[in-house]
Short mmCIF file of C-alpha atoms and ligand atoms in Angstrom, two decimals:
data_model
loop_
_atom_site.label_atom_id
_atom_site.label_comp_id
_atom_site.label_asym_id
_atom_site.label_seq_id
_atom_site.Cartn_x
_atom_site.Cartn_y
_atom_site.Cartn_z
CA MET A 19 -106.79 100.69 53.06
CA ASN A 20 -106.73 99.03 56.75
CA GLN A 21 -106.94 95.13 57.23
CA SER A 22 -110.74 96.17 57.82
CA GLY A 23 -111.27 96.64 54.54
CA ALA A 24 -111.83 100.35 55.17
CA PRO A 25 -111.16 102.71 53.18
CA ARG A 26 -107.94 104.02 55.42
CA LYS A 27 -108.59 107.86 56.79
CA ALA A 28 -105.68 110.16 55.41
CA GLU A 29 -104.21 112.31 57.69
CA ARG A 30 -105.61 115.83 57.45
CA LEU A 31 -102.44 118.27 55.61
CA VAL A 32 -102.67 122.34 56.80
CA ALA A 33 -100.82 125.11 56.09
CA VAL A 34 -97.47 125.94 56.78
CA LYS A 35 -97.58 128.07 60.51
CA GLY A 36 -96.77 130.90 60.10
CA MET A 37 -98.32 130.89 56.29
CA ASN A 38 -102.49 132.11 56.30
CA ASP A 39 -104.62 131.39 52.76
CA ILE A 40 -106.17 134.85 52.11
CA LEU A 41 -110.53 132.97 51.57
CA PRO A 42 -113.45 134.60 49.89
CA PRO A 43 -114.59 137.34 51.05
CA GLU A 44 -111.79 137.68 52.73
CA SER A 45 -109.75 138.18 48.97
CA ALA A 46 -111.98 140.29 47.97
CA ARG A 47 -110.41 142.64 50.14
CA TRP A 48 -107.39 141.85 49.00
CA GLU A 49 -108.02 142.30 44.83
CA ALA A 50 -109.86 145.86 46.30
CA LEU A 51 -106.64 147.61 47.68
CA GLU A 52 -104.16 146.25 45.22
CA ALA A 53 -106.33 147.68 42.64
CA CYS A 54 -106.54 150.94 45.32
CA VAL A 55 -103.01 150.99 45.04
CA ARG A 56 -102.64 149.84 41.53
CA THR A 57 -104.99 153.21 40.36
CA LEU A 58 -102.31 155.27 42.80
CA MET A 59 -99.35 153.62 41.12
CA ARG A 60 -100.51 155.48 38.15
CA ARG A 61 -101.13 158.92 39.26
CA TYR A 62 -97.63 159.33 40.31
CA ALA A 63 -95.74 157.43 37.36
CA TYR A 64 -94.56 154.14 38.83
CA GLU A 65 -94.41 151.04 36.65
CA SER A 66 -95.16 148.10 37.66
CA ILE A 67 -92.48 145.29 37.77
CA ARG A 68 -92.33 141.23 38.71
CA THR A 69 -89.31 139.84 40.17
CA PRO A 70 -88.28 136.49 41.55
CA ILE A 71 -90.29 134.81 45.15
CA VAL A 72 -85.98 133.07 44.98
CA GLU A 73 -82.88 134.76 44.72
CA PRO A 74 -79.69 133.36 44.99
CA THR A 75 -78.94 133.83 49.46
CA ALA A 76 -76.10 136.13 48.80
CA LEU A 77 -77.44 138.45 47.20
CA PHE A 78 -79.88 140.22 50.33
CA VAL A 79 -77.07 139.05 53.15
CA ARG A 80 -74.34 141.49 50.98
CA GLY A 81 -77.62 143.62 50.55
CA LEU A 82 -79.35 143.72 53.41
CA GLY A 83 -76.30 143.40 56.30
CA GLU A 84 -74.62 139.89 57.63
CA VAL A 85 -75.48 141.62 60.46
CA THR A 86 -78.85 142.17 60.67
CA ASP A 87 -82.39 140.15 62.29
CA ILE A 88 -83.58 138.89 58.78
CA VAL A 89 -80.38 137.66 57.81
CA GLU A 90 -79.52 135.96 60.42
CA LYS A 91 -82.33 135.03 62.09
CA GLU A 92 -85.80 134.78 60.24
CA MET A 93 -84.66 134.26 56.10
CA TYR A 94 -85.51 130.29 54.42
CA SER A 95 -82.52 129.56 52.65
CA PHE A 96 -81.73 126.22 51.55
CA GLU A 97 -79.58 124.74 49.10
CA ASP A 98 -80.98 123.38 45.56
CA ARG A 99 -81.10 119.91 45.59
CA LEU A 100 -80.29 119.51 42.49
CA ASN A 101 -77.38 121.73 41.49
CA GLY A 102 -76.44 122.92 45.16
CA GLU A 103 -77.02 126.24 44.53
CA HIS A 104 -77.25 128.51 47.94
CA LEU A 105 -81.38 129.87 47.02
CA THR A 106 -83.03 131.47 49.79
CA LEU A 107 -86.64 132.92 49.81
CA ARG A 108 -87.16 136.62 49.73
CA PRO A 109 -87.42 138.52 53.32
CA GLU A 110 -88.22 141.69 51.31
CA ASN A 111 -88.11 142.92 47.58
CA THR A 112 -85.64 146.07 47.11
CA ALA A 113 -82.64 143.67 46.76
CA GLY A 114 -84.60 141.19 44.30
CA LEU A 115 -85.86 144.40 42.16
CA VAL A 116 -82.14 146.23 42.13
CA ARG A 117 -81.19 143.26 41.20
CA ALA A 118 -83.45 143.13 38.51
CA VAL A 119 -82.49 147.13 37.60
CA VAL A 120 -79.34 146.22 37.09
CA GLU A 121 -79.01 143.20 35.34
CA HIS A 122 -81.27 144.22 32.67
CA ASN A 123 -80.17 147.82 32.56
CA LEU A 124 -83.38 149.16 33.41
CA LEU A 125 -81.40 153.00 33.77
CA TYR A 126 -79.47 153.24 31.43
CA ASN A 127 -81.50 156.23 29.81
CA GLY A 128 -82.02 158.33 33.71
CA GLY A 129 -84.22 156.42 36.49
CA LYS A 130 -87.40 154.84 37.10
CA ARG A 131 -90.04 154.81 39.49
CA LEU A 132 -90.98 150.60 39.64
CA PHE A 133 -93.77 149.47 42.11
CA TYR A 134 -93.91 145.48 43.26
CA ILE A 135 -96.78 143.81 45.49
CA GLY A 136 -96.66 140.27 45.95
CA PRO A 137 -95.23 138.36 48.95
CA MET A 138 -92.31 137.45 51.69
CA PHE A 139 -90.65 134.97 53.73
CA ARG A 140 -89.41 135.93 57.00
CA HIS A 141 -89.42 133.11 59.75
CA GLU A 142 -90.79 135.91 62.60
CA ARG A 143 -92.38 134.26 65.96
CA PRO A 144 -96.54 134.36 63.75
CA GLN A 145 -98.70 136.45 66.05
CA ARG A 146 -100.74 139.42 64.84
CA GLY A 147 -99.86 141.77 62.53
CA ARG A 148 -96.50 139.45 61.56
CA TYR A 149 -96.45 135.99 59.80
CA ARG A 150 -93.86 133.71 58.15
CA GLN A 151 -95.53 134.88 55.34
CA PHE A 152 -96.41 137.91 54.54
CA TYR A 153 -97.28 140.79 51.97
CA GLN A 154 -95.86 143.51 50.73
CA ILE A 155 -96.42 146.68 48.20
CA GLY A 156 -93.84 148.05 47.51
CA ALA A 157 -92.35 151.40 45.93
CA GLU A 158 -88.74 152.13 44.56
CA ALA A 159 -87.17 155.56 42.76
CA LEU A 160 -83.91 154.96 41.76
CA GLY A 161 -81.11 156.75 39.61
CA PHE A 162 -82.79 160.02 41.62
CA ALA A 163 -80.28 161.67 44.25
CA GLY A 164 -83.42 164.40 44.90
CA PRO A 165 -84.95 165.16 47.98
CA GLU A 166 -88.00 165.67 46.03
CA ILE A 167 -89.17 161.91 45.39
CA ASP A 168 -88.54 161.50 49.02
CA ALA A 169 -90.55 164.20 49.28
CA GLU A 170 -92.96 161.77 46.76
CA LEU A 171 -92.75 158.76 47.62
CA ILE A 172 -93.38 159.98 50.66
CA LEU A 173 -97.18 161.66 49.21
CA MET A 174 -97.52 158.67 47.44
CA ALA A 175 -98.44 156.82 50.63
CA HIS A 176 -99.96 158.93 52.97
CA SER A 177 -102.22 159.13 49.85
CA LEU A 178 -103.20 155.81 50.09
CA TRP A 179 -103.97 156.25 53.97
CA LYS A 180 -106.32 159.25 53.10
CA ILE A 181 -107.84 157.32 49.87
CA LEU A 182 -108.31 153.90 52.33
CA GLY A 183 -109.55 156.41 54.77
CA ILE A 184 -107.08 154.86 57.70
CA GLN A 185 -105.99 158.16 60.22
CA GLY A 186 -104.46 158.85 63.37
CA VAL A 187 -101.23 157.12 60.94
CA GLN A 188 -97.90 159.24 62.54
CA LEU A 189 -94.91 159.23 60.40
CA GLN A 190 -92.43 159.07 61.83
CA ILE A 191 -88.83 160.00 59.94
CA ASN A 192 -84.61 160.31 60.64
CA ASN A 193 -81.55 161.19 59.22
CA LEU A 194 -79.30 158.13 58.38
CA GLY A 195 -76.45 160.54 56.86
CA GLN A 196 -74.19 159.35 54.95
CA PRO A 197 -71.47 156.31 55.70
CA ASP A 198 -68.20 159.23 56.69
CA GLU A 199 -70.42 159.60 58.95
CA ARG A 200 -72.19 156.67 59.90
CA LYS A 201 -68.48 155.96 60.80
CA LEU A 202 -68.05 158.98 63.07
CA HIS A 203 -71.12 158.03 64.91
CA ARG A 204 -70.29 154.18 64.95
CA ALA A 205 -67.22 154.93 67.33
CA ALA A 206 -69.66 156.65 69.81
CA LEU A 207 -72.00 154.02 69.64
CA ILE A 208 -69.24 151.27 70.83
CA ASP A 209 -67.34 153.73 73.03
CA TYR A 210 -71.13 154.18 75.15
CA PHE A 211 -73.05 151.47 74.41
CA GLU A 212 -69.59 149.26 76.26
CA LYS A 213 -69.48 152.01 78.71
CA ASN A 214 -73.05 150.14 79.40
CA ALA A 215 -72.10 146.61 78.46
CA ASP A 216 -73.77 144.95 81.44
CA ALA A 217 -77.93 146.48 80.69
CA LEU A 218 -77.32 144.89 77.32
CA ASP A 219 -78.36 141.42 76.26
CA THR A 220 -76.05 138.54 74.61
CA ASP A 221 -77.39 140.05 71.08
CA SER A 222 -76.39 143.05 71.12
CA LEU A 223 -73.38 142.37 72.64
CA ARG A 224 -71.80 139.86 70.19
CA ARG A 225 -73.11 143.11 67.51
CA LEU A 226 -71.87 145.98 69.07
CA HIS A 227 -68.98 145.52 67.48
CA LEU A 228 -70.40 144.42 64.42
CA ASN A 229 -72.84 146.67 63.47
CA PRO A 230 -73.62 148.83 66.70
CA LEU A 231 -76.73 151.33 64.17
CA ARG A 232 -78.46 147.21 65.02
CA LEU A 233 -78.57 147.50 68.72
CA LEU A 234 -81.65 151.14 68.26
CA ASP A 235 -83.29 148.72 66.60
CA SER A 236 -83.43 146.53 69.49
CA LYS A 237 -87.11 145.36 70.58
CA ASN A 238 -86.11 144.06 73.86
CA PRO A 239 -88.12 146.44 76.02
CA GLN A 240 -85.38 146.71 79.27
CA MET A 241 -83.05 147.59 76.63
CA GLN A 242 -85.02 150.79 75.80
CA ALA A 243 -84.32 153.28 78.17
CA LEU A 244 -80.57 153.04 77.30
CA ILE A 245 -81.64 153.64 72.59
CA GLU A 246 -83.42 156.05 73.97
CA ALA A 247 -79.65 157.59 75.12
CA ALA A 248 -77.47 157.10 73.12
CA PRO A 249 -74.95 159.24 70.60
CA ARG A 250 -77.59 160.44 68.02
CA LEU A 251 -76.82 160.11 64.44
CA MET A 252 -78.33 163.44 63.55
CA ASP A 253 -75.36 164.79 65.78
CA PHE A 254 -72.50 163.70 64.03
CA GLN A 255 -73.92 165.02 60.24
CA GLY A 256 -72.35 167.88 58.47
CA GLU A 257 -74.37 170.69 56.68
CA LYS A 258 -75.47 168.58 53.99
CA SER A 259 -77.66 166.19 54.63
CA ARG A 260 -79.16 168.47 56.69
CA ALA A 261 -79.79 169.92 53.95
CA HIS A 262 -81.41 167.08 52.65
CA LEU A 263 -83.50 165.66 55.15
CA ASP A 264 -84.61 170.28 55.81
CA ALA A 265 -85.42 169.79 52.25
CA VAL A 266 -87.67 166.59 52.18
CA LEU A 267 -89.24 168.19 54.85
CA ALA A 268 -90.53 171.53 52.90
CA ILE A 269 -92.12 169.26 50.73
CA LEU A 270 -94.06 167.26 53.10
CA GLY A 271 -94.45 170.80 55.51
CA ALA A 272 -96.11 172.44 52.73
CA ASN A 273 -98.33 169.53 51.67
CA GLY A 274 -99.63 169.42 55.09
CA VAL A 275 -98.23 165.92 56.45
CA ASP A 276 -97.10 166.63 60.06
CA SER A 277 -94.48 163.90 61.00
CA VAL A 278 -91.97 163.21 64.19
CA ILE A 279 -88.31 162.85 63.65
CA ASN A 280 -87.59 160.03 65.96
CA PRO A 281 -83.77 159.93 66.24
CA ARG A 282 -83.12 156.34 67.01
CA LEU A 283 -85.11 154.61 63.67
CA VAL A 284 -82.81 153.01 61.98
CA ARG A 285 -84.42 150.61 60.49
CA GLY A 286 -83.74 146.72 59.92
CA MET A 287 -81.21 146.93 57.14
CA ASP A 288 -77.94 147.94 56.42
CA TYR A 289 -78.90 149.67 53.25
CA TYR A 290 -80.13 152.95 54.02
CA ASN A 291 -78.72 155.85 54.34
CA LEU A 292 -79.60 159.81 54.28
CA THR A 293 -84.24 160.41 54.40
CA VAL A 294 -85.61 157.06 56.36
CA PHE A 295 -89.22 156.67 57.85
CA GLU A 296 -91.91 154.57 59.44
CA PHE A 297 -95.49 155.39 59.25
CA VAL A 298 -96.51 153.77 62.60
CA THR A 299 -100.09 154.10 64.21
CA THR A 300 -101.10 152.13 68.23
CA ASP A 301 -104.99 150.92 65.94
CA LEU A 302 -102.18 147.17 65.82
CA GLY A 303 -100.77 146.77 68.92
CA SER A 304 -97.70 146.01 68.92
CA GLN A 305 -97.67 146.12 65.38
CA GLY A 306 -96.97 148.78 64.45
CA THR A 307 -95.78 149.94 61.75
CA ILE A 308 -97.54 149.93 58.38
CA CYS A 309 -94.74 151.19 55.99
CA GLY A 310 -91.18 151.56 55.95
CA GLY A 311 -88.46 153.06 54.06
CA GLY A 312 -85.63 156.00 52.63
CA ARG A 313 -83.02 155.55 50.90
CA TYR A 314 -80.18 154.01 49.68
CA ASP A 315 -78.08 154.98 47.15
CA TYR A 316 -75.31 152.59 47.76
CA LEU A 317 -77.35 149.50 47.17
CA VAL A 318 -77.18 149.46 43.03
CA GLU A 319 -73.75 149.56 43.94
CA GLU A 320 -73.00 146.83 46.02
CA VAL A 321 -75.11 144.12 44.38
CA GLY A 322 -73.09 144.78 41.29
CA GLY A 323 -74.49 148.55 38.71
CA LYS A 324 -73.25 151.33 38.19
CA ALA A 325 -73.22 153.27 41.39
CA ALA A 326 -77.02 155.22 41.41
CA PRO A 327 -78.71 156.95 43.92
CA ALA A 328 -82.28 155.90 44.92
CA VAL A 329 -85.09 155.76 47.60
CA GLY A 330 -88.64 153.55 48.01
CA TRP A 331 -90.01 152.19 50.59
CA ALA A 332 -92.88 148.93 52.00
CA ILE A 333 -95.93 148.66 52.95
CA GLY A 334 -96.86 145.28 54.62
CA MET A 335 -100.59 144.60 53.13
CA GLU A 336 -101.63 142.44 56.24
CA ARG A 337 -101.68 144.69 58.99
CA VAL A 338 -103.46 147.75 56.15
CA LEU A 339 -106.31 145.21 56.03
CA GLU A 340 -106.73 145.14 58.90
CA LEU A 341 -106.84 149.11 59.47
CA LEU A 342 -109.12 148.80 57.57
CA LYS A 343 -111.84 145.98 59.33
CA ALA A 344 -113.15 148.71 61.42
CA GLN A 345 -113.81 150.72 57.71
CA PRO A 346 -117.63 149.60 56.60
CA ALA A 347 -116.41 151.28 53.31
CA PHE A 348 -113.88 149.17 52.70
CA ALA A 349 -115.58 145.83 51.41
CA PRO A 350 -116.45 145.46 48.42
CA VAL A 351 -119.74 143.55 47.49
CA GLN A 352 -118.35 140.64 45.28
CA ALA A 353 -121.96 138.92 44.49
CA PRO A 354 -123.53 138.38 40.89
CA ASP A 355 -125.40 140.57 39.22
CA VAL A 356 -127.71 137.19 38.15
CA PHE A 357 -129.03 134.10 39.70
CA ALA A 358 -130.02 131.76 36.97
CA ILE A 359 -132.27 128.72 37.58
CA VAL A 360 -132.77 125.43 35.72
CA THR A 361 -135.10 123.37 35.61
CA ASP A 362 -134.28 120.50 33.70
CA MET A 363 -130.87 119.50 32.52
CA ALA A 364 -132.15 118.70 29.48
CA PHE A 365 -132.22 123.20 29.20
CA LEU A 366 -129.26 123.71 29.95
CA PRO A 367 -126.59 123.44 26.85
CA ARG A 368 -129.45 126.22 25.33
CA VAL A 369 -129.06 128.47 28.83
CA CYS A 370 -125.17 127.59 28.86
CA VAL A 371 -124.99 129.94 25.98
CA VAL A 372 -127.56 132.99 26.82
CA LEU A 373 -125.24 132.97 29.67
CA GLU A 374 -122.47 132.96 27.89
CA GLN A 375 -124.03 135.84 25.68
CA LEU A 376 -125.04 138.15 28.72
CA ARG A 377 -121.11 136.95 30.27
CA SER A 378 -119.94 138.92 27.21
CA ILE A 379 -120.83 142.19 27.03
CA GLY A 380 -120.26 142.05 31.80
CA VAL A 381 -123.17 141.32 32.83
CA ALA A 382 -122.06 138.38 35.99
CA VAL A 383 -123.79 135.47 35.70
CA GLN A 384 -123.81 132.43 38.98
CA LEU A 385 -125.46 128.68 36.80
CA HIS A 386 -127.05 127.01 39.38
CA ALA A 387 -124.28 123.52 39.86
CA SER A 388 -126.13 121.23 39.78
CA GLY A 389 -126.48 117.72 42.01
CA ASP A 390 -126.00 113.96 40.50
CA GLY A 391 -127.48 114.29 37.20
CA ALA A 392 -130.69 116.21 38.12
CA MET A 393 -131.90 120.45 38.54
CA ALA A 394 -132.89 121.02 42.58
CA SER A 395 -135.94 121.70 43.54
CA MET A 396 -136.52 125.08 42.60
CA LYS A 397 -136.91 126.71 46.43
CA SER A 398 -134.14 125.11 46.60
CA GLN A 399 -132.69 127.47 44.01
CA PHE A 400 -134.41 130.50 45.28
CA LYS A 401 -132.93 130.38 47.60
CA LYS A 402 -129.23 129.51 46.62
CA ALA A 403 -130.37 132.12 44.26
CA ASP A 404 -130.63 134.49 47.24
CA ALA A 405 -127.67 133.17 49.00
CA SER A 406 -126.14 134.38 46.29
CA GLY A 407 -126.09 138.29 46.86
CA ALA A 408 -128.09 137.99 43.34
CA ARG A 409 -129.79 141.57 42.94
CA ASN A 410 -131.85 139.49 39.35
CA ALA A 411 -133.22 135.34 39.45
CA LEU A 412 -133.11 134.13 35.88
CA VAL A 413 -135.80 131.82 35.87
CA PHE A 414 -135.92 129.01 33.14
CA GLY A 415 -137.97 126.92 33.36
CA ALA A 416 -140.41 124.22 30.89
CA ASP A 417 -143.03 126.93 29.50
CA GLU A 418 -139.32 129.81 29.30
CA MET A 419 -138.35 127.00 26.82
CA ALA A 420 -140.99 126.28 24.88
CA HIS A 421 -141.47 130.41 24.56
CA ASP A 422 -137.74 130.64 23.56
CA SER A 423 -137.59 132.93 26.61
CA VAL A 424 -136.82 133.63 29.83
CA THR A 425 -138.24 134.59 33.27
CA LEU A 426 -136.94 137.82 35.47
CA LYS A 427 -137.86 138.20 38.88
CA HIS A 428 -136.01 140.12 41.25
CA LEU A 429 -134.64 139.21 44.34
CA ARG A 430 -134.42 141.51 46.51
CA ASP A 431 -137.35 144.40 46.40
CA ALA A 432 -140.89 142.37 45.82
CA THR A 433 -142.67 144.81 44.55
CA VAL A 434 -140.75 144.97 41.07
CA ALA A 435 -143.24 142.97 38.98
CA GLN A 436 -141.32 140.21 37.45
CA ARG A 437 -140.93 139.82 33.70
CA THR A 438 -140.81 137.32 30.28
CA LEU A 439 -137.74 138.24 28.24
CA PRO A 440 -137.28 136.92 24.85
CA LEU A 441 -133.78 135.26 24.70
CA ALA A 442 -133.39 135.69 20.75
CA GLN A 443 -133.44 140.29 22.06
CA TRP A 444 -131.13 139.41 25.67
CA ALA A 445 -129.10 142.37 23.87
CA GLN A 446 -131.69 144.50 24.74
CA TRP A 447 -132.37 143.77 28.19
CA ALA A 448 -129.24 141.87 29.90
CA GLU A 449 -127.55 145.08 29.98
CA SER A 450 -129.84 146.66 32.51
CA LEU A 451 -128.98 143.73 34.91
CA GLN A 452 -125.44 144.59 35.46
CA SER A 453 -124.90 145.95 38.35
CA ALA A 454 -123.88 149.96 38.64
CA ALA A 455 -120.18 149.03 39.72
P1 ATP B 9 -91.34 145.18 62.73
O1 ATP B 9 -90.37 146.70 62.51
O2 ATP B 9 -92.74 145.54 62.44
O3 ATP B 9 -90.54 143.94 62.37
P2 ATP B 9 -89.26 144.41 59.63
O4 ATP B 9 -88.41 146.90 60.00
O5 ATP B 9 -89.20 144.81 60.31
O6 ATP B 9 -90.61 145.72 60.96
P3 ATP B 9 -89.87 145.86 57.19
O7 ATP B 9 -88.20 144.93 56.61
O8 ATP B 9 -89.02 147.57 57.04
O9 ATP B 9 -89.94 145.41 58.23
O10 ATP B 9 -91.12 146.14 56.41
C1 ATP B 9 -91.70 146.68 55.34
C2 ATP B 9 -93.42 147.09 56.49
O11 ATP B 9 -93.75 145.51 55.90
C3 ATP B 9 -93.26 146.45 57.90
O12 ATP B 9 -93.34 148.19 58.46
C4 ATP B 9 -94.51 145.83 58.13
O13 ATP B 9 -96.08 146.73 57.82
C5 ATP B 9 -93.55 144.58 57.09
N1 ATP B 9 -93.95 143.07 57.57
C6 ATP B 9 -92.63 143.54 58.06
N2 ATP B 9 -92.66 141.96 58.38
C7 ATP B 9 -93.28 141.19 58.65
C8 ATP B 9 -94.79 139.73 59.16
N3 ATP B 9 -93.55 139.11 59.24
N4 ATP B 9 -95.37 139.86 58.32
C9 ATP B 9 -96.32 140.58 59.03
N5 ATP B 9 -95.76 142.08 58.34
C10 ATP B 9 -94.49 142.30 58.33
MG1 MG B 10 -89.16 142.75 62.20
#
């Protein structure tokens, strides 16, 4: 209360910048995408895993690399007020997944194929396709060294685009080779960028000796020409590394999956080796990467496990859903099958028993909600029924109740005559109310 005795209007609280509410009917599109993904994962024999959203900060610093954009600038890190632990909202889920795999010894009898769907957190400048809380779909195969698993993952992402009807996605691939090859390349890179030091921005100057590969990942447009002409990792690779990528490309080629080699593709985390790839579209403005991944054969060991090879990718859900907006077929219908119209509050106990029976066999039912102790007029209830998108209305009026029946009215086709149905025989007519879905 303020001084005049009137209730004070509470200050409106709003969501954190860059973090979105996903509201209906949009939320139904999210679930439809998730359902597609779960079906796809099953086809490729990937099992679901759910790891915590909060992890020890050290996991990301060690796993992703200290001199990376994510660790240097983008992590939501904090100290637990109660015990002083250093914690971080996961900026990605590969490190957490690997931690879980090691902690629970999931590789004890061979490899493991896993997937996850969930929110990630990065303190970036919010813009179209770039948020501070965003969702990733990720797939990771651990314990497998062969190129066929890199290819399997790429084929899986490719088939997701096909299932969703997303076209015009380009697959870019690079080969990061192995650590010893990287060392040679690193020396050449430092040499090259030192010679061009006056063209580097402050971030790049600082990183030059710490992590020169990161310079190749710079988004600074002024540096792109310089980056284009930088020494290429591929030129430092031995036969074995080359053979790995060639084998991946052969499988992709046999499956009609086109790719382009992008020698500048290095990705944002330090954990990658050999194959790295991104699926890129020009339909989303500057946030055009919808999937990124690669091999990370040294991360399991880095996180404290017994050395095991691994490969995976992550898809940005918001970006994929943005692409799907142009896709009328991908607008799932969430309307109930039936809207229940009730003319008197006194009928509600009986009506609700009937509605529960219908729901028990799978009919989607929306009950008209009363206001202030009374049901609204029939007219207004029919308006609501119409707006709900339901195909049918079930009318529970005084006549119907007196005869232990209900009136079924088709809401979308005026030529269908209304019918009176006996409540006692609900099992005989209820199924016909269910939509085909
Ligand atoms: P970008 O180059 O766009 O910053 P990234 O290389 O940092 O992407 P990854 O860490 O590889 O991204 O994550 C995989 C995918 O997750 C990206 O390809 C993108 O689709 C999505 N993604 C990454 N960061 C964001 C974000 N801040 N908001 C929305 N989606 C994101
Ligand atoms: Mg990024």
